[in-house]
Amino acid sequence: MIAISLSNVTVSFGDFDAVDDLTAEIPAGQWVGLIGPNGAGKTSLLRAVLGLLPHSGRISLDGTDHAALTRRDLSRQVALVPQTPVCPPEMAVADYVLLGRTPYISYLGTETVHDIEVVAAIIDRLDLGHFVRRPLRTLSGGELQRVVLARALAQQAPVLLLDEPTSALDVGHQQQVLELVDELCRHDGLTVVAAMHDLTLAGQFADRLLLMSNGRSVAMGPPADVLTEHTISEHYGASVRVLRDECGGVVVVPTRAHTRGSADTGLTDDTGLADEASADARG
Ligand SMILES: Nc1ncnc2c1ncn2[C@@H]1O[C@H](COP(=O)(O)OP(=O)(O)OP(=O)(O)O)[C@@H](O)[C@H]1O
Ligand SMILES: [Mg+2]
């Protein structure tokens, strides 16, 4: 199991700091949910942990400084499911998932029986068996998202970074994918950092949440401590109710000041429908 230590990490684009002096400890074998509004710096942070973006400050994996690891070492340790994956459109699903084994295949070498077995097991686990020969361009958005996750899992890295892994999935596949990641976390000891916009799902699955805003870490702790109406309003500018489910989990529900059918419909027309709607709402 691998802990990730982030110490005064800054990721800059020109004179703009997308990640700004961020310090956080990601405990080994835990699932940390990375939340925050659009542009907060979540993707930039994940890409820096993967070694795809230069940073200042210190990122270490189990005490070993990032800078001391070769690209190949790093890709055996950390796998990323990107927010916007680049996929060769004509490549078959099975070949794409096999790319996840690249860190284990020697230069000019070919995949081993073990590599093929790992890939087959993951394809099976993610229920992708009937897609294996299909070119990537023919998959739906949600199918492609699961194939990209399969490729990352084929990497068998002890740290899994997920950038909006379920944004294109229906509610059933969302649960299937997140439960699988949870199982990998609990049973295989994976350390998971997942950027997610669905705050309820993030709170249900993560052990801890790290809230980023303007590149900074503004809160970190158990979901119930981080997901408060005040905090969400302050950093997302959103009006929400935070409820508890029967298991003590947090449910974040967006609220509207005016809803259709309420006494003040906000409708302005001259058809009389607005008045009728208001009358209906008043009963
Ligand atoms: N290559 C780049 N050049 C310039 N600015 C960039 C670059 N990449 C990201 N940024 C900026 O850095 C900020 C953080 O971007 P980032 O993608 O990390 O946000 P995010 O939290 O992942 O947002 P989202 O929720 O929309 O995915 C944004 O303002 C973005 O425009
Ligand atoms: Mg992002």
PDB file of C-alpha atoms and ligand atoms in Angstrom:
ATOM      1  CA  MET A   1       0.000   0.000   0.000  1.00  0.00           C
ATOM      2  CA  ILE A   2       1.277   3.417  -0.943  1.00  0.00           C
ATOM      3  CA  ALA A   3       0.707   6.754   0.777  1.00  0.00           C
ATOM      4  CA  ILE A   4       0.940   9.956  -1.230  1.00  0.00           C
ATOM      5  CA  SER A   5       2.406  13.028   0.372  1.00  0.00           C
ATOM      6  CA  LEU A   6       1.862  16.431  -1.215  1.00  0.00           C
ATOM      7  CA  SER A   7       3.912  19.190   0.243  1.00  0.00           C
ATOM      8  CA  ASN A   8       3.561  22.809  -0.959  1.00  0.00           C
ATOM      9  CA  VAL A   9       2.736  21.573  -4.458  1.00  0.00           C
ATOM     10  CA  THR A  10       2.295  24.290  -7.080  1.00  0.00           C
ATOM     11  CA  VAL A  11       1.467  23.678 -10.738  1.00  0.00           C
ATOM     12  CA  SER A  12       1.762  26.761 -12.937  1.00  0.00           C
ATOM     13  CA  PHE A  13       0.764  27.698 -16.461  1.00  0.00           C
ATOM     14  CA  GLY A  14       2.782  30.828 -17.160  1.00  0.00           C
ATOM     15  CA  ASP A  15       2.159  33.126 -14.200  1.00  0.00           C
ATOM     16  CA  PHE A  16      -1.125  31.408 -13.261  1.00  0.00           C
ATOM     17  CA  ASP A  17      -1.027  28.831 -10.465  1.00  0.00           C
ATOM     18  CA  ALA A  18      -3.605  26.136 -11.244  1.00  0.00           C
ATOM     19  CA  VAL A  19      -2.493  24.339  -8.058  1.00  0.00           C
ATOM     20  CA  ASP A  20      -1.358  26.771  -5.437  1.00  0.00           C
ATOM     21  CA  ASP A  21       0.874  25.666  -2.577  1.00  0.00           C
ATOM     22  CA  LEU A  22      -1.193  22.589  -1.790  1.00  0.00           C
ATOM     23  CA  THR A  23      -0.246  20.363   1.114  1.00  0.00           C
ATOM     24  CA  ALA A  24      -2.119  17.138   1.893  1.00  0.00           C
ATOM     25  CA  GLU A  25      -1.527  13.564   3.029  1.00  0.00           C
ATOM     26  CA  ILE A  26      -3.318  10.765   1.196  1.00  0.00           C
ATOM     27  CA  PRO A  27      -3.150   7.741   3.521  1.00  0.00           C
ATOM     28  CA  ALA A  28      -2.177   4.354   2.069  1.00  0.00           C
ATOM     29  CA  GLY A  29      -5.125   2.191   1.090  1.00  0.00           C
ATOM     30  CA  GLN A  30      -7.676   4.983   1.445  1.00  0.00           C
ATOM     31  CA  TRP A  31     -10.041   6.549  -1.061  1.00  0.00           C
ATOM     32  CA  VAL A  32      -9.761  10.319  -1.146  1.00  0.00           C
ATOM     33  CA  GLY A  33     -12.409  12.176  -3.128  1.00  0.00           C
ATOM     34  CA  LEU A  34     -11.131  15.300  -4.844  1.00  0.00           C
ATOM     35  CA  ILE A  35     -13.922  17.839  -5.140  1.00  0.00           C
ATOM     36  CA  GLY A  36     -14.161  21.484  -6.111  1.00  0.00           C
ATOM     37  CA  PRO A  37     -15.738  23.699  -8.746  1.00  0.00           C
ATOM     38  CA  ASN A  38     -14.739  23.797 -12.420  1.00  0.00           C
ATOM     39  CA  GLY A  39     -11.220  25.118 -12.797  1.00  0.00           C
ATOM     40  CA  ALA A  40     -10.309  24.483  -9.139  1.00  0.00           C
ATOM     41  CA  GLY A  41      -7.178  22.573 -10.182  1.00  0.00           C
ATOM     42  CA  LYS A  42      -8.250  18.936  -9.679  1.00  0.00           C
ATOM     43  CA  THR A  43      -7.090  17.647 -13.080  1.00  0.00           C
ATOM     44  CA  SER A  44      -3.857  19.651 -12.842  1.00  0.00           C
ATOM     45  CA  LEU A  45      -3.112  18.089  -9.447  1.00  0.00           C
ATOM     46  CA  LEU A  46      -3.813  14.545 -10.688  1.00  0.00           C
ATOM     47  CA  ARG A  47      -1.647  15.103 -13.772  1.00  0.00           C
ATOM     48  CA  ALA A  48       1.184  16.374 -11.585  1.00  0.00           C
ATOM     49  CA  VAL A  49       0.957  13.262  -9.370  1.00  0.00           C
ATOM     50  CA  LEU A  50       1.196  11.167 -12.531  1.00  0.00           C
ATOM     51  CA  GLY A  51       4.282  13.107 -13.609  1.00  0.00           C
ATOM     52  CA  LEU A  52       2.587  14.614 -16.680  1.00  0.00           C
ATOM     53  CA  LEU A  53       2.869  18.216 -15.459  1.00  0.00           C
ATOM     54  CA  PRO A  54       5.902  19.854 -13.849  1.00  0.00           C
ATOM     55  CA  HIS A  55       5.404  21.111 -10.309  1.00  0.00           C
ATOM     56  CA  SER A  56       7.266  22.833  -7.552  1.00  0.00           C
ATOM     57  CA  GLY A  57       7.117  21.602  -3.975  1.00  0.00           C
ATOM     58  CA  ARG A  58       7.314  17.902  -3.194  1.00  0.00           C
ATOM     59  CA  ILE A  59       5.246  14.902  -4.230  1.00  0.00           C
ATOM     60  CA  SER A  60       6.319  11.621  -2.698  1.00  0.00           C
ATOM     61  CA  LEU A  61       5.021   8.089  -2.926  1.00  0.00           C
ATOM     62  CA  ASP A  62       5.635   6.111   0.234  1.00  0.00           C
ATOM     63  CA  GLY A  63       8.415   8.510   1.143  1.00  0.00           C
ATOM     64  CA  THR A  64      10.170   8.303  -2.234  1.00  0.00           C
ATOM     65  CA  ASP A  65      10.423  11.629  -3.985  1.00  0.00           C
ATOM     66  CA  HIS A  66       8.737  11.748  -7.364  1.00  0.00           C
ATOM     67  CA  ALA A  67      11.902  13.101  -8.918  1.00  0.00           C
ATOM     68  CA  ALA A  68      13.758   9.911  -7.962  1.00  0.00           C
ATOM     69  CA  LEU A  69      11.407   7.704  -9.985  1.00  0.00           C
ATOM     70  CA  THR A  70      11.836   6.964 -13.678  1.00  0.00           C
ATOM     71  CA  ARG A  71       8.830   7.301 -15.991  1.00  0.00           C
ATOM     72  CA  ARG A  72       8.563   3.509 -16.077  1.00  0.00           C
ATOM     73  CA  ASP A  73       8.744   3.197 -12.268  1.00  0.00           C
ATOM     74  CA  LEU A  74       6.080   5.848 -11.944  1.00  0.00           C
ATOM     75  CA  SER A  75       3.726   4.119 -14.363  1.00  0.00           C
ATOM     76  CA  ARG A  76       4.052   0.882 -12.404  1.00  0.00           C
ATOM     77  CA  GLN A  77       3.068   2.796  -9.275  1.00  0.00           C
ATOM     78  CA  VAL A  78       0.367   5.177 -10.515  1.00  0.00           C
ATOM     79  CA  ALA A  79      -2.445   4.696 -13.046  1.00  0.00           C
ATOM     80  CA  LEU A  80      -4.755   7.479 -14.240  1.00  0.00           C
ATOM     81  CA  VAL A  81      -8.203   7.361 -15.748  1.00  0.00           C
ATOM     82  CA  PRO A  82      -8.149  10.738 -17.528  1.00  0.00           C
ATOM     83  CA  GLN A  83     -11.072  13.136 -17.779  1.00  0.00           C
ATOM     84  CA  THR A  84     -10.660  13.400 -21.547  1.00  0.00           C
ATOM     85  CA  PRO A  85      -8.826  10.297 -22.772  1.00  0.00           C
ATOM     86  CA  VAL A  86      -7.142  10.294 -26.159  1.00  0.00           C
ATOM     87  CA  CYS A  87      -8.178   7.080 -27.873  1.00  0.00           C
ATOM     88  CA  PRO A  88      -7.035   5.847 -31.295  1.00  0.00           C
ATOM     89  CA  PRO A  89     -10.451   5.505 -32.974  1.00  0.00           C
ATOM     90  CA  GLU A  90      -9.679   2.381 -35.001  1.00  0.00           C
ATOM     91  CA  MET A  91      -7.988   0.436 -32.181  1.00  0.00           C
ATOM     92  CA  ALA A  92      -9.862  -2.633 -30.906  1.00  0.00           C
ATOM     93  CA  VAL A  93     -10.985  -2.626 -27.268  1.00  0.00           C
ATOM     94  CA  ALA A  94      -8.771  -5.607 -26.316  1.00  0.00           C
ATOM     95  CA  ASP A  95      -5.660  -3.982 -27.826  1.00  0.00           C
ATOM     96  CA  TYR A  96      -6.414  -0.717 -26.037  1.00  0.00           C
ATOM     97  CA  VAL A  97      -6.791  -2.419 -22.641  1.00  0.00           C
ATOM     98  CA  LEU A  98      -3.546  -4.296 -23.318  1.00  0.00           C
ATOM     99  CA  LEU A  99      -1.786  -0.908 -23.557  1.00  0.00           C
ATOM    100  CA  GLY A 100      -2.190  -0.814 -19.771  1.00  0.00           C
ATOM    101  CA  ARG A 101       0.484  -3.535 -19.602  1.00  0.00           C
ATOM    102  CA  THR A 102       3.073  -1.334 -21.365  1.00  0.00           C
ATOM    103  CA  PRO A 103       5.061  -0.614 -18.147  1.00  0.00           C
ATOM    104  CA  TYR A 104       5.732  -4.358 -17.825  1.00  0.00           C
ATOM    105  CA  ILE A 105       6.701  -5.089 -21.446  1.00  0.00           C
ATOM    106  CA  SER A 106      10.365  -4.650 -22.265  1.00  0.00           C
ATOM    107  CA  TYR A 107      11.553  -2.453 -25.099  1.00  0.00           C
ATOM    108  CA  LEU A 108      10.850  -4.288 -28.395  1.00  0.00           C
ATOM    109  CA  GLY A 109       9.342  -7.110 -26.315  1.00  0.00           C
ATOM    110  CA  THR A 110       5.823  -8.505 -26.633  1.00  0.00           C
ATOM    111  CA  GLU A 111       3.173  -9.208 -24.066  1.00  0.00           C
ATOM    112  CA  THR A 112       3.367 -12.458 -22.089  1.00  0.00           C
ATOM    113  CA  VAL A 113       0.667 -15.002 -21.334  1.00  0.00           C
ATOM    114  CA  HIS A 114       0.379 -13.336 -17.914  1.00  0.00           C
ATOM    115  CA  ASP A 115      -0.309  -9.941 -19.527  1.00  0.00           C
ATOM    116  CA  ILE A 116      -3.071 -11.469 -21.652  1.00  0.00           C
ATOM    117  CA  GLU A 117      -4.557 -13.181 -18.585  1.00  0.00           C
ATOM    118  CA  VAL A 118      -4.586  -9.938 -16.591  1.00  0.00           C
ATOM    119  CA  VAL A 119      -6.349  -8.149 -19.431  1.00  0.00           C
ATOM    120  CA  ALA A 120      -8.888 -10.954 -19.891  1.00  0.00           C
ATOM    121  CA  ALA A 121      -9.734 -10.928 -16.171  1.00  0.00           C
ATOM    122  CA  ILE A 122     -10.308  -7.163 -16.166  1.00  0.00           C
ATOM    123  CA  ILE A 123     -12.410  -7.261 -19.339  1.00  0.00           C
ATOM    124  CA  ASP A 124     -14.504  -9.917 -17.651  1.00  0.00           C
ATOM    125  CA  ARG A 125     -14.779  -7.973 -14.381  1.00  0.00           C
ATOM    126  CA  LEU A 126     -15.952  -4.837 -16.158  1.00  0.00           C
ATOM    127  CA  ASP A 127     -18.392  -6.782 -18.285  1.00  0.00           C
ATOM    128  CA  LEU A 128     -16.735  -5.777 -21.552  1.00  0.00           C
ATOM    129  CA  GLY A 129     -16.502  -9.258 -23.091  1.00  0.00           C
ATOM    130  CA  HIS A 130     -18.901  -8.518 -25.931  1.00  0.00           C
ATOM    131  CA  PHE A 131     -16.954  -5.412 -26.998  1.00  0.00           C
ATOM    132  CA  VAL A 132     -13.414  -6.813 -27.261  1.00  0.00           C
ATOM    133  CA  ARG A 133     -13.148  -6.773 -31.070  1.00  0.00           C
ATOM    134  CA  ARG A 134     -15.006  -3.491 -31.563  1.00  0.00           C
ATOM    135  CA  PRO A 135     -13.033  -0.394 -32.677  1.00  0.00           C
ATOM    136  CA  LEU A 136     -13.061   2.295 -29.977  1.00  0.00           C
ATOM    137  CA  ARG A 137     -14.877   4.754 -32.286  1.00  0.00           C
ATOM    138  CA  THR A 138     -17.984   2.531 -32.219  1.00  0.00           C
ATOM    139  CA  LEU A 139     -18.461   2.612 -28.438  1.00  0.00           C
ATOM    140  CA  SER A 140     -20.955   4.803 -26.625  1.00  0.00           C
ATOM    141  CA  GLY A 141     -19.585   7.411 -24.206  1.00  0.00           C
ATOM    142  CA  GLY A 142     -20.271   5.217 -21.176  1.00  0.00           C
ATOM    143  CA  GLU A 143     -18.839   2.077 -22.781  1.00  0.00           C
ATOM    144  CA  LEU A 144     -15.689   3.987 -23.689  1.00  0.00           C
ATOM    145  CA  GLN A 145     -15.368   5.272 -20.127  1.00  0.00           C
ATOM    146  CA  ARG A 146     -15.415   1.701 -18.798  1.00  0.00           C
ATOM    147  CA  VAL A 147     -12.823   0.632 -21.387  1.00  0.00           C
ATOM    148  CA  VAL A 148     -10.539   3.493 -20.294  1.00  0.00           C
ATOM    149  CA  LEU A 149     -10.944   2.355 -16.673  1.00  0.00           C
ATOM    150  CA  ALA A 150     -10.113  -1.220 -17.770  1.00  0.00           C
ATOM    151  CA  ARG A 151      -6.887   0.000 -19.347  1.00  0.00           C
ATOM    152  CA  ALA A 152      -5.906   1.777 -16.105  1.00  0.00           C
ATOM    153  CA  LEU A 153      -6.730  -1.309 -14.014  1.00  0.00           C
ATOM    154  CA  ALA A 154      -4.638  -3.488 -16.377  1.00  0.00           C
ATOM    155  CA  GLN A 155      -1.692  -1.396 -15.209  1.00  0.00           C
ATOM    156  CA  GLN A 156      -2.106  -3.016 -11.739  1.00  0.00           C
ATOM    157  CA  ALA A 157      -0.615   0.035 -10.072  1.00  0.00           C
ATOM    158  CA  PRO A 158      -1.103   0.433  -6.316  1.00  0.00           C
ATOM    159  CA  VAL A 159      -2.222   4.054  -6.780  1.00  0.00           C
ATOM    160  CA  LEU A 160      -5.290   4.721  -8.918  1.00  0.00           C
ATOM    161  CA  LEU A 161      -6.151   8.282  -9.938  1.00  0.00           C
ATOM    162  CA  LEU A 162      -9.622   8.779 -11.373  1.00  0.00           C
ATOM    163  CA  ASP A 163     -10.628  12.015 -13.076  1.00  0.00           C
ATOM    164  CA  GLU A 164     -14.424  12.104 -13.339  1.00  0.00           C
ATOM    165  CA  PRO A 165     -14.583   8.327 -13.908  1.00  0.00           C
ATOM    166  CA  THR A 166     -18.356   8.048 -13.975  1.00  0.00           C
ATOM    167  CA  SER A 167     -19.474  11.274 -15.668  1.00  0.00           C
ATOM    168  CA  ALA A 168     -20.816   9.415 -18.740  1.00  0.00           C
ATOM    169  CA  LEU A 169     -22.231   6.377 -16.938  1.00  0.00           C
ATOM    170  CA  ASP A 170     -25.837   5.526 -16.207  1.00  0.00           C
ATOM    171  CA  VAL A 171     -26.749   5.050 -12.555  1.00  0.00           C
ATOM    172  CA  GLY A 172     -26.281   1.254 -12.715  1.00  0.00           C
ATOM    173  CA  HIS A 173     -22.838   1.407 -14.290  1.00  0.00           C
ATOM    174  CA  GLN A 174     -21.846   4.256 -11.936  1.00  0.00           C
ATOM    175  CA  GLN A 175     -22.507   1.957  -9.003  1.00  0.00           C
ATOM    176  CA  GLN A 176     -20.841  -1.026 -10.685  1.00  0.00           C
ATOM    177  CA  VAL A 177     -17.661   0.930 -11.408  1.00  0.00           C
ATOM    178  CA  LEU A 178     -17.473   2.660  -8.020  1.00  0.00           C
ATOM    179  CA  GLU A 179     -18.160  -0.590  -6.137  1.00  0.00           C
ATOM    180  CA  LEU A 180     -15.370  -2.258  -8.125  1.00  0.00           C
ATOM    181  CA  VAL A 181     -12.956   0.549  -7.246  1.00  0.00           C
ATOM    182  CA  ASP A 182     -14.094   0.295  -3.618  1.00  0.00           C
ATOM    183  CA  GLU A 183     -13.389  -3.451  -3.629  1.00  0.00           C
ATOM    184  CA  LEU A 184      -9.911  -2.811  -5.077  1.00  0.00           C
ATOM    185  CA  CYS A 185      -9.340  -0.266  -2.323  1.00  0.00           C
ATOM    186  CA  ARG A 186     -10.603  -2.497   0.539  1.00  0.00           C
ATOM    187  CA  HIS A 187      -9.266  -5.886  -0.595  1.00  0.00           C
ATOM    188  CA  ASP A 188      -6.245  -5.105  -2.756  1.00  0.00           C
ATOM    189  CA  GLY A 189      -5.106  -2.072  -0.737  1.00  0.00           C
ATOM    190  CA  LEU A 190      -5.198   0.393  -3.628  1.00  0.00           C
ATOM    191  CA  THR A 191      -4.838   4.055  -2.769  1.00  0.00           C
ATOM    192  CA  VAL A 192      -7.492   5.931  -4.725  1.00  0.00           C
ATOM    193  CA  VAL A 193      -7.777   9.635  -5.517  1.00  0.00           C
ATOM    194  CA  ALA A 194     -10.950  10.341  -7.464  1.00  0.00           C
ATOM    195  CA  ALA A 195     -12.053  13.732  -8.782  1.00  0.00           C
ATOM    196  CA  MET A 196     -15.838  13.723  -8.825  1.00  0.00           C
ATOM    197  CA  HIS A 197     -18.507  16.351  -9.378  1.00  0.00           C
ATOM    198  CA  ASP A 198     -21.326  14.269  -7.938  1.00  0.00           C
ATOM    199  CA  LEU A 199     -20.932  15.256  -4.293  1.00  0.00           C
ATOM    200  CA  THR A 200     -23.348  12.629  -2.989  1.00  0.00           C
ATOM    201  CA  LEU A 201     -21.467   9.809  -4.744  1.00  0.00           C
ATOM    202  CA  ALA A 202     -18.125  11.307  -3.712  1.00  0.00           C
ATOM    203  CA  GLY A 203     -19.299  11.366  -0.089  1.00  0.00           C
ATOM    204  CA  GLN A 204     -20.719   7.842  -0.251  1.00  0.00           C
ATOM    205  CA  PHE A 205     -17.555   6.202  -1.548  1.00  0.00           C
ATOM    206  CA  ALA A 206     -14.624   8.262  -0.296  1.00  0.00           C
ATOM    207  CA  ASP A 207     -13.058   7.845   3.142  1.00  0.00           C
ATOM    208  CA  ARG A 208     -12.095  11.495   3.071  1.00  0.00           C
ATOM    209  CA  LEU A 209     -12.765  14.451   0.812  1.00  0.00           C
ATOM    210  CA  LEU A 210     -10.267  17.073  -0.255  1.00  0.00           C
ATOM    211  CA  LEU A 211     -12.017  20.251  -1.376  1.00  0.00           C
ATOM    212  CA  MET A 212     -10.050  22.444  -3.779  1.00  0.00           C
ATOM    213  CA  SER A 213     -10.921  25.994  -4.683  1.00  0.00           C
ATOM    214  CA  ASN A 214      -8.782  28.338  -6.788  1.00  0.00           C
ATOM    215  CA  GLY A 215      -5.911  25.846  -6.713  1.00  0.00           C
ATOM    216  CA  ARG A 216      -5.865  25.657  -2.944  1.00  0.00           C
ATOM    217  CA  SER A 217      -6.882  22.974  -0.498  1.00  0.00           C
ATOM    218  CA  VAL A 218      -9.687  24.582   1.493  1.00  0.00           C
ATOM    219  CA  ALA A 219     -11.011  21.578   3.439  1.00  0.00           C
ATOM    220  CA  MET A 220     -10.067  17.983   4.036  1.00  0.00           C
ATOM    221  CA  GLY A 221     -11.777  15.448   6.236  1.00  0.00           C
ATOM    222  CA  PRO A 222     -14.611  12.948   6.503  1.00  0.00           C
ATOM    223  CA  PRO A 223     -17.408  13.618   3.949  1.00  0.00           C
ATOM    224  CA  ALA A 224     -19.898  14.746   6.595  1.00  0.00           C
ATOM    225  CA  ASP A 225     -17.458  17.418   7.804  1.00  0.00           C
ATOM    226  CA  VAL A 226     -16.599  18.751   4.347  1.00  0.00           C
ATOM    227  CA  LEU A 227     -20.027  18.603   2.697  1.00  0.00           C
ATOM    228  CA  THR A 228     -21.875  21.335   4.528  1.00  0.00           C
ATOM    229  CA  GLU A 229     -24.417  23.719   3.039  1.00  0.00           C
ATOM    230  CA  HIS A 230     -22.231  26.655   3.996  1.00  0.00           C
ATOM    231  CA  THR A 231     -19.048  25.242   2.424  1.00  0.00           C
ATOM    232  CA  ILE A 232     -20.796  24.251  -0.802  1.00  0.00           C
ATOM    233  CA  SER A 233     -22.429  27.644  -1.076  1.00  0.00           C
ATOM    234  CA  GLU A 234     -19.136  29.407  -0.429  1.00  0.00           C
ATOM    235  CA  HIS A 235     -17.022  27.502  -2.938  1.00  0.00           C
ATOM    236  CA  TYR A 236     -19.498  26.399  -5.607  1.00  0.00           C
ATOM    237  CA  GLY A 237     -21.908  29.327  -5.317  1.00  0.00           C
ATOM    238  CA  ALA A 238     -24.636  26.689  -5.161  1.00  0.00           C
ATOM    239  CA  SER A 239     -27.758  26.480  -3.087  1.00  0.00           C
ATOM    240  CA  VAL A 240     -28.104  22.944  -1.694  1.00  0.00           C
ATOM    241  CA  ARG A 241     -29.671  20.993   1.137  1.00  0.00           C
ATOM    242  CA  VAL A 242     -27.426  18.462   2.857  1.00  0.00           C
ATOM    243  CA  LEU A 243     -29.435  15.509   4.125  1.00  0.00           C
ATOM    244  CA  ARG A 244     -28.511  12.285   5.899  1.00  0.00           C
ATOM    245  CA  ASP A 245     -29.497   8.878   4.560  1.00  0.00           C
ATOM    246  CA  GLU A 246     -30.424   6.050   6.917  1.00  0.00           C
ATOM    247  CA  CYS A 247     -26.823   4.776   6.946  1.00  0.00           C
ATOM    248  CA  GLY A 248     -25.467   8.136   8.090  1.00  0.00           C
ATOM    249  CA  GLY A 249     -24.267   9.030   4.569  1.00  0.00           C
ATOM    250  CA  VAL A 250     -24.578  12.544   3.233  1.00  0.00           C
ATOM    251  CA  VAL A 251     -26.931  13.398   0.387  1.00  0.00           C
ATOM    252  CA  VAL A 252     -26.457  16.719  -1.387  1.00  0.00           C
ATOM    253  CA  VAL A 253     -29.600  18.006  -3.070  1.00  0.00           C
ATOM    254  CA  PRO A 254     -29.581  21.175  -5.184  1.00  0.00           C
ATOM    255  CA  THR A 255     -32.437  23.495  -4.283  1.00  0.00           C
ATOM    256  CA  ARG A 256     -34.206  26.185  -6.275  1.00  0.00           C
ATOM    257  CA  ALA A 257     -35.600  29.374  -4.864  1.00  0.00           C
ATOM    258  CA  HIS A 258     -38.473  29.173  -7.362  1.00  0.00           C
ATOM    259  CA  THR A 259     -39.732  25.960  -8.864  1.00  0.00           C
ATOM    260  CA  ARG A 260     -42.293  25.515 -11.577  1.00  0.00           C
ATOM    261  CA  GLY A 261     -45.670  25.293  -9.938  1.00  0.00           C
ATOM    262  CA  SER A 262     -44.673  27.296  -6.897  1.00  0.00           C
ATOM    263  CA  ALA A 263     -46.752  30.313  -5.949  1.00  0.00           C
ATOM    264  CA  ASP A 264     -44.380  32.683  -7.694  1.00  0.00           C
ATOM    265  CA  THR A 265     -43.681  30.972 -11.014  1.00  0.00           C
ATOM    266  CA  GLY A 266     -41.589  33.779 -12.402  1.00  0.00           C
ATOM    267  CA  LEU A 267     -43.463  33.276 -15.668  1.00  0.00           C
ATOM    268  CA  THR A 268     -44.217  36.423 -17.516  1.00  0.00           C
ATOM    269  CA  ASP A 269     -46.474  35.976 -20.460  1.00  0.00           C
ATOM    270  CA  ASP A 270     -49.762  37.302 -21.603  1.00  0.00           C
ATOM    271  CA  THR A 271     -51.493  33.986 -22.203  1.00  0.00           C
ATOM    272  CA  GLY A 272     -52.844  33.658 -18.678  1.00  0.00           C
ATOM    273  CA  LEU A 273     -50.819  30.444 -18.149  1.00  0.00           C
ATOM    274  CA  ALA A 274     -48.609  32.152 -15.587  1.00  0.00           C
ATOM    275  CA  ASP A 275     -51.633  33.179 -13.554  1.00  0.00           C
ATOM    276  CA  GLU A 276     -53.141  29.695 -13.896  1.00  0.00           C
ATOM    277  CA  ALA A 277     -49.887  28.101 -12.748  1.00  0.00           C
ATOM    278  CA  SER A 278     -49.771  30.390  -9.725  1.00  0.00           C
ATOM    279  CA  ALA A 279     -53.377  29.612  -8.908  1.00  0.00           C
ATOM    280  CA  ASP A 280     -52.664  25.837  -9.236  1.00  0.00           C
ATOM    281  CA  ALA A 281     -49.678  26.166  -6.931  1.00  0.00           C
ATOM    282  CA  ARG A 282     -51.819  27.965  -4.353  1.00  0.00           C
ATOM    283  CA  GLY A 283     -54.345  25.147  -4.695  1.00  0.00           C
TER     284      GLY A 283
HETATM  285  N1  LIG B   1      -2.470  23.934 -20.336  1.00  0.00           N
HETATM  286  C1  LIG B   1      -3.051  24.942 -19.696  1.00  0.00           C
HETATM  287  N2  LIG B   1      -2.749  26.214 -19.973  1.00  0.00           N
HETATM  288  C2  LIG B   1      -3.319  27.268 -19.307  1.00  0.00           C
HETATM  289  N3  LIG B   1      -4.203  27.096 -18.309  1.00  0.00           N
HETATM  290  C3  LIG B   1      -4.547  25.840 -17.994  1.00  0.00           C
HETATM  291  C4  LIG B   1      -4.005  24.701 -18.652  1.00  0.00           C
HETATM  292  N4  LIG B   1      -4.547  23.590 -18.089  1.00  0.00           N
HETATM  293  C5  LIG B   1      -5.396  24.020 -17.147  1.00  0.00           C
HETATM  294  N5  LIG B   1      -5.391  25.365 -17.077  1.00  0.00           N
HETATM  295  C6  LIG B   1      -6.193  26.188 -16.164  1.00  0.00           C
HETATM  296  O1  LIG B   1      -5.944  25.762 -14.856  1.00  0.00           O
HETATM  297  C7  LIG B   1      -7.126  25.842 -14.070  1.00  0.00           C
HETATM  298  C8  LIG B   1      -7.370  24.491 -13.422  1.00  0.00           C
HETATM  299  O2  LIG B   1      -7.711  23.565 -14.446  1.00  0.00           O
HETATM  300  P1  LIG B   1      -8.074  22.080 -14.108  1.00  0.00           P
HETATM  301  O3  LIG B   1      -8.324  21.377 -15.385  1.00  0.00           O
HETATM  302  O4  LIG B   1      -7.023  21.528 -13.224  1.00  0.00           O
HETATM  303  O5  LIG B   1      -9.423  22.265 -13.277  1.00  0.00           O
HETATM  304  P2  LIG B   1     -10.452  21.177 -12.731  1.00  0.00           P
HETATM  305  O6  LIG B   1     -10.606  21.406 -11.270  1.00  0.00           O
HETATM  306  O7  LIG B   1     -10.033  19.829 -13.165  1.00  0.00           O
HETATM  307  O8  LIG B   1     -11.794  21.630 -13.456  1.00  0.00           O
HETATM  308  P3  LIG B   1     -13.010  20.744 -14.023  1.00  0.00           P
HETATM  309  O9  LIG B   1     -13.880  20.440 -12.848  1.00  0.00           O
HETATM  310  O10 LIG B   1     -13.696  21.692 -14.969  1.00  0.00           O
HETATM  311  O11 LIG B   1     -12.464  19.535 -14.707  1.00  0.00           O
HETATM  312  C9  LIG B   1      -8.226  26.278 -15.008  1.00  0.00           C
HETATM  313  O12 LIG B   1      -8.444  27.659 -14.844  1.00  0.00           O
HETATM  314  C10 LIG B   1      -7.675  25.975 -16.380  1.00  0.00           C
HETATM  315  O13 LIG B   1      -8.199  26.859 -17.372  1.00  0.00           O
HETATM  316 MG    MG B   2     -10.842  18.422 -14.397  1.00  0.00          MG
END
